[in-house]
Coordinates of C-alpha atoms in Angstrom, one line a residue:
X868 CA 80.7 132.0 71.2
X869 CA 78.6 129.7 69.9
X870 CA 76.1 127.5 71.6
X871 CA 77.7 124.7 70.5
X872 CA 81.4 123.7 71.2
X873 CA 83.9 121.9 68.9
X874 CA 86.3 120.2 71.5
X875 CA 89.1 117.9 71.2
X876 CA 89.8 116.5 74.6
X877 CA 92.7 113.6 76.0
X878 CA 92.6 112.2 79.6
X879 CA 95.7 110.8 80.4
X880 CA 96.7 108.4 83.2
X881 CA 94.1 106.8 85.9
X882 CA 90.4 107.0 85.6
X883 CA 90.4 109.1 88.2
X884 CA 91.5 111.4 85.4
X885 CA 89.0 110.2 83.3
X886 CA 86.1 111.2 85.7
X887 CA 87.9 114.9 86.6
X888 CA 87.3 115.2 82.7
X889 CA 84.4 114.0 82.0
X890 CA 82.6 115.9 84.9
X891 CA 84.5 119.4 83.7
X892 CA 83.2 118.8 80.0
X893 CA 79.5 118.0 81.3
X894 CA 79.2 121.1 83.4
X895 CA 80.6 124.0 80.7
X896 CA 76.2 124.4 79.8
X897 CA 77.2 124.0 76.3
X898 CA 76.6 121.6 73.8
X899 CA 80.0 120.0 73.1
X900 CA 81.0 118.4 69.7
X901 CA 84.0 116.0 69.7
X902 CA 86.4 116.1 67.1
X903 CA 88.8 114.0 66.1
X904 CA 92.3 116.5 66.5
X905 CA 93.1 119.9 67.7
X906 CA 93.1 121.7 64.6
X907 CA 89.6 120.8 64.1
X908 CA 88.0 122.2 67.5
X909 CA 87.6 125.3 69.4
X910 CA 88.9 124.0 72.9
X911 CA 91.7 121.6 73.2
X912 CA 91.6 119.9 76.8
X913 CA 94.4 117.6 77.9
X914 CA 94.1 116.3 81.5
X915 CA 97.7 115.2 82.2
X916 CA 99.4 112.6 84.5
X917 CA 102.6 112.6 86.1
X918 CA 102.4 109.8 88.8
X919 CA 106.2 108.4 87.5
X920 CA 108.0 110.0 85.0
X921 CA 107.4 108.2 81.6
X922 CA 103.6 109.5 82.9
X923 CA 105.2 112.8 83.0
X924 CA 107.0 112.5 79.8
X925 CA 103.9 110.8 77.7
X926 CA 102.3 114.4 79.2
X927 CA 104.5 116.7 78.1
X928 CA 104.8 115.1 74.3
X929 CA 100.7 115.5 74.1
X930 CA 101.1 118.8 74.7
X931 CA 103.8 119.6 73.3
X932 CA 101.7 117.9 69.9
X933 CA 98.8 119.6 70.2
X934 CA 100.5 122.8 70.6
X935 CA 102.4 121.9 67.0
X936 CA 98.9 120.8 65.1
X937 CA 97.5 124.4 66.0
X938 CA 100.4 126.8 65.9
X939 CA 99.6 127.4 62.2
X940 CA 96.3 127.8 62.4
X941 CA 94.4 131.3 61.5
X942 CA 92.6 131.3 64.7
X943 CA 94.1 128.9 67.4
X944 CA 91.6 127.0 69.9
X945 CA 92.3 127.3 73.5
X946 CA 94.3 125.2 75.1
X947 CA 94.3 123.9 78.3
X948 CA 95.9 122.0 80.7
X949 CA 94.8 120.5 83.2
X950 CA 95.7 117.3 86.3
X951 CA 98.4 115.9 87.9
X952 CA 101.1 117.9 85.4
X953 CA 100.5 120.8 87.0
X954 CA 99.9 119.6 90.8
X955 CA 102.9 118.0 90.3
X956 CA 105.3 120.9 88.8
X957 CA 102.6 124.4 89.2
X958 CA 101.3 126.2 86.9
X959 CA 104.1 129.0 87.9
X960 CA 107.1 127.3 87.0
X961 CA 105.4 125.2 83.1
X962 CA 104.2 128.5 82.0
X963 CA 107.2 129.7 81.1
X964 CA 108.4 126.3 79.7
X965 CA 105.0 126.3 77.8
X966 CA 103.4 129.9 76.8
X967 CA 101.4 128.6 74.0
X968 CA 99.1 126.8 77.0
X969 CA 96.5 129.7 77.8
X970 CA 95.3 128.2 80.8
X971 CA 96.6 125.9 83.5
X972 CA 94.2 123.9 85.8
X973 CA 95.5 122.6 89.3
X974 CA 94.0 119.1 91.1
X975 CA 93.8 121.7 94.1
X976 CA 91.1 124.0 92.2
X977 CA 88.8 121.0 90.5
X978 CA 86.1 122.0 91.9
X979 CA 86.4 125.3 90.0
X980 CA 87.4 124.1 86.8
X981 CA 84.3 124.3 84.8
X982 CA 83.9 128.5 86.2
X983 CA 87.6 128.9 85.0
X984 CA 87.5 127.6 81.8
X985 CA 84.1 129.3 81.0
X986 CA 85.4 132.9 82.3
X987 CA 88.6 132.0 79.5
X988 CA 86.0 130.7 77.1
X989 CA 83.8 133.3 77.3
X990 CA 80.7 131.5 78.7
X991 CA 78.7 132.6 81.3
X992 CA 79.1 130.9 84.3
X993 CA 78.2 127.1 85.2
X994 CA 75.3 126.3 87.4
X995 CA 74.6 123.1 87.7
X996 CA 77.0 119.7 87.3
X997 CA 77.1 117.5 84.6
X998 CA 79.2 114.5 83.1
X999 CA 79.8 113.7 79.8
X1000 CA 80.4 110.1 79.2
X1001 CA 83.6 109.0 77.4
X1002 CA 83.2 105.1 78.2
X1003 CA 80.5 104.1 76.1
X1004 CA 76.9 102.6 77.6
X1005 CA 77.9 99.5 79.7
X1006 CA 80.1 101.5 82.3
X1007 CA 81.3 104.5 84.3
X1008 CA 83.9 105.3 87.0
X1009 CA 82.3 106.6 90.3
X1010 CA 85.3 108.6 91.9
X1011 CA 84.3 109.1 95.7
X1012 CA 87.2 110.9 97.4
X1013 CA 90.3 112.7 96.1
X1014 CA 93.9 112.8 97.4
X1015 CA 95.5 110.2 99.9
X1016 CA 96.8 110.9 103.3
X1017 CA 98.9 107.8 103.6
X1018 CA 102.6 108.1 103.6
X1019 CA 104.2 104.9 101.6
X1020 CA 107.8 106.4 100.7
X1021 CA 107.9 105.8 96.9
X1022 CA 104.9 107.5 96.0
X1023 CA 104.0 111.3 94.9
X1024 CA 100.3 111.2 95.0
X1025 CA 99.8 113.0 97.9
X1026 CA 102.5 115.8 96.9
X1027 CA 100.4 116.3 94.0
X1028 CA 96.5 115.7 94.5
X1029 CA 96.7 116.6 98.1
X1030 CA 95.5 114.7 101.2
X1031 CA 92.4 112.5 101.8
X1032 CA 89.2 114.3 101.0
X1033 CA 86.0 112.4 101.2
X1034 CA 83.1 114.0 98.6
X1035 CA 80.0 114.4 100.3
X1036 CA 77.4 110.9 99.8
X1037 CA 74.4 112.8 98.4
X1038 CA 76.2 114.1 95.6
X1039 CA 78.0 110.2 95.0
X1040 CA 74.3 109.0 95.2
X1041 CA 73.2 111.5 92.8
X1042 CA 76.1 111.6 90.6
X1043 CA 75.3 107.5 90.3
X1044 CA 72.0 107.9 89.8
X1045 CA 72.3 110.2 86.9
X1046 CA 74.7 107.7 85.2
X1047 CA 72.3 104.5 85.7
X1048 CA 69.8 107.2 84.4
X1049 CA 72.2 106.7 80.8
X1050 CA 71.5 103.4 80.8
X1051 CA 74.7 102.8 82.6
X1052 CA 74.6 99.0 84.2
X1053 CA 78.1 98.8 86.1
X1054 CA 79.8 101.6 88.4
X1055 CA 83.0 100.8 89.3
X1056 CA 83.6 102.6 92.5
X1057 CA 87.7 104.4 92.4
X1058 CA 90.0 106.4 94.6
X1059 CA 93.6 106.2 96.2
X1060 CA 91.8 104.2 99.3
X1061 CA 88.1 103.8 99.0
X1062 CA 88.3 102.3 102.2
X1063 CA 89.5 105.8 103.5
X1064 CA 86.0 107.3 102.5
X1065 CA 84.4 109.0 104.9
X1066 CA 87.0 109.1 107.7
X1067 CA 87.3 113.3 107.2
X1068 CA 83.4 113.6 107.0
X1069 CA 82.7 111.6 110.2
X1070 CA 85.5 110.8 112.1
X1071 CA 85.9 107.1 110.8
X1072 CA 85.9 105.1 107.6
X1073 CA 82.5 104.4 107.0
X1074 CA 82.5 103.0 103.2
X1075 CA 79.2 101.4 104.2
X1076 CA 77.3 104.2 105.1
X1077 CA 77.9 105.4 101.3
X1078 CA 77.1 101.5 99.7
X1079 CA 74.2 101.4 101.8
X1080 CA 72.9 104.7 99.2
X1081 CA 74.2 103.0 96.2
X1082 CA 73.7 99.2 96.0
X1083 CA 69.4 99.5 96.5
X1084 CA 69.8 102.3 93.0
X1085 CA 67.4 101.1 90.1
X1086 CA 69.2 99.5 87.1
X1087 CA 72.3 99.3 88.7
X1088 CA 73.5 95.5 87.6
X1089 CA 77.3 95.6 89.1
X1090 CA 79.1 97.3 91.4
X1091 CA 83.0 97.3 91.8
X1092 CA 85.1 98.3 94.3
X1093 CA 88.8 99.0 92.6
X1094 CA 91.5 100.0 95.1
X1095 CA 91.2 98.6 98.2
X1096 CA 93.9 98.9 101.1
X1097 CA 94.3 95.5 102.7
X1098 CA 93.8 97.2 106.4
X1099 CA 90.1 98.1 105.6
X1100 CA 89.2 94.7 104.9
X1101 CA 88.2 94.1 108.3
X1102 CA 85.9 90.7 109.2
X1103 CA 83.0 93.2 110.0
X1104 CA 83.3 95.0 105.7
X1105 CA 83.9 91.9 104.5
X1106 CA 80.6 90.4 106.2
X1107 CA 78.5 93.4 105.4
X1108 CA 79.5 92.7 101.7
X1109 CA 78.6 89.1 101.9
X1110 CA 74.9 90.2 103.1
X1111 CA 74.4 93.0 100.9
X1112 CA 74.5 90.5 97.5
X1113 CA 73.8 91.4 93.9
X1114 CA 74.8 94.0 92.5
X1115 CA 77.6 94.0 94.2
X1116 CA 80.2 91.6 93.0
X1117 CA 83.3 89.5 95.0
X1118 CA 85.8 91.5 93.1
X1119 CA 88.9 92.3 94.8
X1120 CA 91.5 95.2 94.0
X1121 CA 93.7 94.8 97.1
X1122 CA 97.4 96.6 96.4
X1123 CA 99.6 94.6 98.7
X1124 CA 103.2 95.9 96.3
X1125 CA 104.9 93.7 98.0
X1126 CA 105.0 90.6 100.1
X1127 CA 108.2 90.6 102.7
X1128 CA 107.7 92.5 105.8
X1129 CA 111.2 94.2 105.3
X1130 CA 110.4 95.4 102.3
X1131 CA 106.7 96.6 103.2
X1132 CA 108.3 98.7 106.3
X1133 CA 111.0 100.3 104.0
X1134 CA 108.0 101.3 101.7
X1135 CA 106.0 102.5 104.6
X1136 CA 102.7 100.6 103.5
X1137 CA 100.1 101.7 106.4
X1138 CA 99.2 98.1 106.9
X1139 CA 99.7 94.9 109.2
X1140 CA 102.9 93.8 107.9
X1141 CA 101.6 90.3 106.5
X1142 CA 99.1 91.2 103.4
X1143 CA 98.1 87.1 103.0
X1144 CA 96.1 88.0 106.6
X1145 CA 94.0 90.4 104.4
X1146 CA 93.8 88.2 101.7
X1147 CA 92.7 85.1 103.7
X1148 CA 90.3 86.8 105.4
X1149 CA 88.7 88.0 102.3
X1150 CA 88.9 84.0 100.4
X1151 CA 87.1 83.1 104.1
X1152 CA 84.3 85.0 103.4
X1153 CA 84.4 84.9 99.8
X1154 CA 85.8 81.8 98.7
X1155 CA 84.4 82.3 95.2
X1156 CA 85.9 86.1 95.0
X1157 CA 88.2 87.6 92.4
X1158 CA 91.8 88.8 93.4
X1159 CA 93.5 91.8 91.8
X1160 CA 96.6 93.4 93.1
X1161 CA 99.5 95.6 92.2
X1162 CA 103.0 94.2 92.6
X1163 CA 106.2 96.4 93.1
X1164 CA 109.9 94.6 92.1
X1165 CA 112.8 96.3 92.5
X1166 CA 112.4 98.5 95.5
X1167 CA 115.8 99.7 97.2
X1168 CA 116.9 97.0 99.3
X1169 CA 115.4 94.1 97.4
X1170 CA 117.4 91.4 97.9
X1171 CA 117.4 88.1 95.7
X1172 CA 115.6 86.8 99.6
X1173 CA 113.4 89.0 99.1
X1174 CA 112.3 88.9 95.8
X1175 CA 111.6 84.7 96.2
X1176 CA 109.5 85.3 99.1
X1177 CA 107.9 87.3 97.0
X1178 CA 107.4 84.7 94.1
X1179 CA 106.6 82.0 95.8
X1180 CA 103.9 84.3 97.6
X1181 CA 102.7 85.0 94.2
X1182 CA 102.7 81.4 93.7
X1183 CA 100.8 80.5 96.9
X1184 CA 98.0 82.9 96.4
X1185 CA 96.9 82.9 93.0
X1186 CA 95.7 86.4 92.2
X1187 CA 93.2 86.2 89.3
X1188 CA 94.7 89.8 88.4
X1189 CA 98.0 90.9 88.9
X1190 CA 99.7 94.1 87.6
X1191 CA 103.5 93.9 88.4
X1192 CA 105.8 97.5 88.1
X1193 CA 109.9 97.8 88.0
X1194 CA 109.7 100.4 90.7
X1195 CA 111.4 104.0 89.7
X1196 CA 112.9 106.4 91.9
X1197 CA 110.7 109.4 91.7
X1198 CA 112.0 112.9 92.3
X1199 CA 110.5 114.0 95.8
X1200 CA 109.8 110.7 97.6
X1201 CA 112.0 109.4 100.8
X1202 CA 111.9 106.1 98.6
X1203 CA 114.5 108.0 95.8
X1204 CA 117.2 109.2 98.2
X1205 CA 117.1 105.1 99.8
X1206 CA 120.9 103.2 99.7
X1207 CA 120.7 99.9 97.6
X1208 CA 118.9 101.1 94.5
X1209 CA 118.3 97.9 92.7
X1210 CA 119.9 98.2 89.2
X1211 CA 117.5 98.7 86.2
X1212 CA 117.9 94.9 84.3
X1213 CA 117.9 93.4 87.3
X1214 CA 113.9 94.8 88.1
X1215 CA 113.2 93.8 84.7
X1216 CA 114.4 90.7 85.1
X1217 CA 111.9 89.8 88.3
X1218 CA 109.3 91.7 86.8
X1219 CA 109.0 89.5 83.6
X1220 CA 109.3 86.5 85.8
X1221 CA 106.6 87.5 87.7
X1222 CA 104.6 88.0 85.1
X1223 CA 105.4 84.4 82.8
X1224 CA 104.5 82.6 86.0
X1225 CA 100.7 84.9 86.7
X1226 CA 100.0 84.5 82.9
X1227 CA 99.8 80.2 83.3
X1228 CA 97.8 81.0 86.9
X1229 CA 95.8 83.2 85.0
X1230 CA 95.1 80.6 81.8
X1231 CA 94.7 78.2 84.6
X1232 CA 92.0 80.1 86.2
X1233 CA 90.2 80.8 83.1
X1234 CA 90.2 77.7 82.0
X1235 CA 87.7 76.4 84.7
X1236 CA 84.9 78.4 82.9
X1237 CA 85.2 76.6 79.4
X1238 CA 81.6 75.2 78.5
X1239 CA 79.5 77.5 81.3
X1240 CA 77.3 80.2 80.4
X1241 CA 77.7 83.5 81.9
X1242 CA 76.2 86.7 81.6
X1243 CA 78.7 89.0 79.9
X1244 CA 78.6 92.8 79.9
X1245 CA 79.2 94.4 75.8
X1246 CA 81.3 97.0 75.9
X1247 CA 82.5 97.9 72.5
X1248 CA 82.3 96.6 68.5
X1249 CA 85.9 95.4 67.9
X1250 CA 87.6 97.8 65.8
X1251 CA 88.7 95.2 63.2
X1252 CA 86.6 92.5 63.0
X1253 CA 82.7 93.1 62.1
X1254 CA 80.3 91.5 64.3
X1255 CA 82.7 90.8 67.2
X1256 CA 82.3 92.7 70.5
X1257 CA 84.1 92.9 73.4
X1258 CA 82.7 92.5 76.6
X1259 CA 83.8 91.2 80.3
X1260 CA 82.1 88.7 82.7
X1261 CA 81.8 89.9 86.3
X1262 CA 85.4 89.1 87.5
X1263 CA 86.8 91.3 84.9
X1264 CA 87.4 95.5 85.3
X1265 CA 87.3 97.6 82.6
X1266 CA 90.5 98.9 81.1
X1267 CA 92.7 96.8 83.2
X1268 CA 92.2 93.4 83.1
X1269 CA 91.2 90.7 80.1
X1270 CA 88.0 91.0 78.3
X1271 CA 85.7 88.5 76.5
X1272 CA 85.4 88.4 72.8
X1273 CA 81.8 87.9 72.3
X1274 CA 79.4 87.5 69.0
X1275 CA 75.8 86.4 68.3
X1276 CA 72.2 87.6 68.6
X1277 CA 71.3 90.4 71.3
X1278 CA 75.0 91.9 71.4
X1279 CA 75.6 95.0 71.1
X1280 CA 77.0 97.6 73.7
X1281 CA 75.3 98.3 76.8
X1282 CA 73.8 94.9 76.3
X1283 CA 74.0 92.2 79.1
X1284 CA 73.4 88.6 77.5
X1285 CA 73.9 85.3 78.9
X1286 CA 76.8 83.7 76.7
X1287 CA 78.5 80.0 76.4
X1288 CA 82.5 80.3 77.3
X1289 CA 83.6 78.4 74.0
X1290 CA 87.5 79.5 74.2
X1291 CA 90.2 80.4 76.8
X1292 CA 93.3 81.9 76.6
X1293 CA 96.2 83.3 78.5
X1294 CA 93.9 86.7 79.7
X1295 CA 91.1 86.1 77.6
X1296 CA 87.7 84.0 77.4
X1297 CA 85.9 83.6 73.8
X1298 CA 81.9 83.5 74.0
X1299 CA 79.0 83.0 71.8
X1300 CA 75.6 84.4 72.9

């Protein structure tokens, strides 16, 4: 084996995924060349999801594709397999379904990935961790903790990635470090709870302990916090976050799914049964903060009552971010055996009303920055148009939210300019630097 390795990779689903692969390709102790398809490279790494079953599906058609470009091929790359596929269904029972796939990687052995695929590669084996970057200069995921150990009755994540396991706050620190090291500006902190961190290292959730290690880190110029249960936003977190200022900024990812106590206890969210108590206390401290949260129509039982509570809570709040889902019953859960499974248009139906009324809150919202000047964060050249970037101001995640369309002097990515808001649109702001 060479000292250099072509390899085409794919991470599928959450950034969680993201970070699994890019940590796994950075600790191999080869140099790794990307190429643009499987029948170019020597390893062929797909890092599934199958958290609902179009997930699932979109998972086995990339495999199923890759296997196809390289079938032909005088001497085949190896492939493998890797994430929430194979947590979900086990390596046991898709091997037989998919022989051409010479090795299968489970969420339960991640830490023992990179050894794995070196022993199948041929490489000796890995001693020291790495990461290799897939995000570009401006940002990187920070996952902190793996698995979930809360019980909410639609969901599979725990069935596949296991419970709640905290990793260890020197390595986060160091991990971060080594990113900001890149030139890195923004960590956007992810797991099923961050608010969960720490509670199976030291008998409570102690998410400060771990920001008290990563807010003071050199060149860090944002922090994020994505995926926040409403229950750990206590008065005392939300006043330590007040105090601990820059980088750290007042956005919000706060998954309430729903907003009618019925509805909440059917889904067994492990919350007070009232989510605008979490979000009030949050506006309290942080009037000036940025809401995001994930919205579930369509859950058995949802009844026309309780799908207008739900709009007009909508309505009421405001969320400057709002991702809305048709729920699906998924094979496993308590929630897929429920009575009263809400039929198919009916979800849709709520779901794209839902999401008509968030877009003019959203435009609305927006709107307030016309004419200011902001610092943006550049991201990436867009594809079609030379000399535009795109970018996002502090209220706006990567991947999942709207972005700013920014040109002018100084911009390129990893760069973080002060810009005039000279356009806004439904999701979207317009800036020149």
């Amino acid at each position: 084996m060479s000292v250099s390795l072509r390899c085409y990779s794919t991470s599928l689903g959450c950034p969680k995924n993201r970070v699994d692969t890019e940590r796994l390709l950075g600790s191999l102790g080869v140099a790794l060349v990307p190429v643009e398809s499987p029948d170019e490279a020597e390893l062929v790494f797909i890092n599934t999801c199958a958290f609902i079953q179009p997930a699932t599906e979109e998972s086995v058609r990339t495999i199923a594709q890759a296997i196809a470009d390289i079938e032909e091929l005088p001497k085949r790359p190896l492939l493998a397999v890797a994430g929430c596929l194979v947590g979900r269904y086990h390596a046991e029972d898709l091997a037989p379904e998919l022989p051409e796939v010479d090795l299968w990687l489970d969420n339960s052995d991640l830490e023992a990935w990179p050894a794995m695929l070196a022993r199948k590669l041929g490489l000796p084996e890995p001693t020291v961790p790495g990461r290799i970057l897939s995000t570009g200069p401006s940002y990187a995921w920070l996952k902190i903790s793996d698995g979930c150990r809360h019980a909410c009755s639609f969901c599979a994540i725990p069935n596949i990635r296991g419970g709640h396991r905290s990793h260890c706050k020197d390595m986060i620190v160091r991990e971060a470090r080594a990113l900001l090291d890149q030139g890195v500006k923004e960590l956007n902190l992810v797991a099923q709870d961050l608010t969960e961190w720490g509670c199976d290292l030291n008998g409570k959730q102690d998410l400060r302990t771990l920001l008290d290690g990563l807010l003071p880190l050199q060149g860090l110029e944002r922090l994020r916090l994505m995926y926040l249960y409403p229950a750990g936003m206590t008065h005392e977190m939300l006043k330590y976050l007040r105090e601990a200022g820059k980088p750290f900024v007042p956005y919000f990812d706060v998954p309430v799914q729903h907003s009618h106590p019925d509805v909440l206890s059917r889904m067994g969210r492990p919350f007070a049964r009232n989510p605008r108590e979490a979000i009030d206390r949050i506006r309290n401290v942080f009037p000036e903060a940025a809401l995001r949260t994930s919205i579930m129509v369509g859950f058995p039982g949802e009844t026309e009552e309780h799908f207008e509570h739900l709009r007009e809570f909508i309505e009421e709040v405001r969320f400057q971010h709002l991702g809305v889902f048709a729920y699906r019953a998924e094979e496993g859960t308590p929630a897929a055996a429920m009575p009263d499974q809400v039929e198919d248009r009916v979800k849709e139906w709520r779901r794209d009303l839902l999401m008509e009324a968030q877009a003019d809150i959203s435009a609305e919202w927006l709107s307030r920055f016309e004419g200011d000047r902001l610092p943006i964060l550049v991201d990436a050249p867009h594809p079609e148009w030379p000399g535009l970037h795109t970018g996002r101001a502090w209220f706006q995640a990567p991947e999942i939210d709207g972005m700013v369309y920014i040109s002018g002097p100084g911009v390129e990515p990893g760069a973080l300019v002060d810009a005039d808001i000279v356009e806004c649109r439904d999701y979207d702001l317009v800036a020149l630097a």
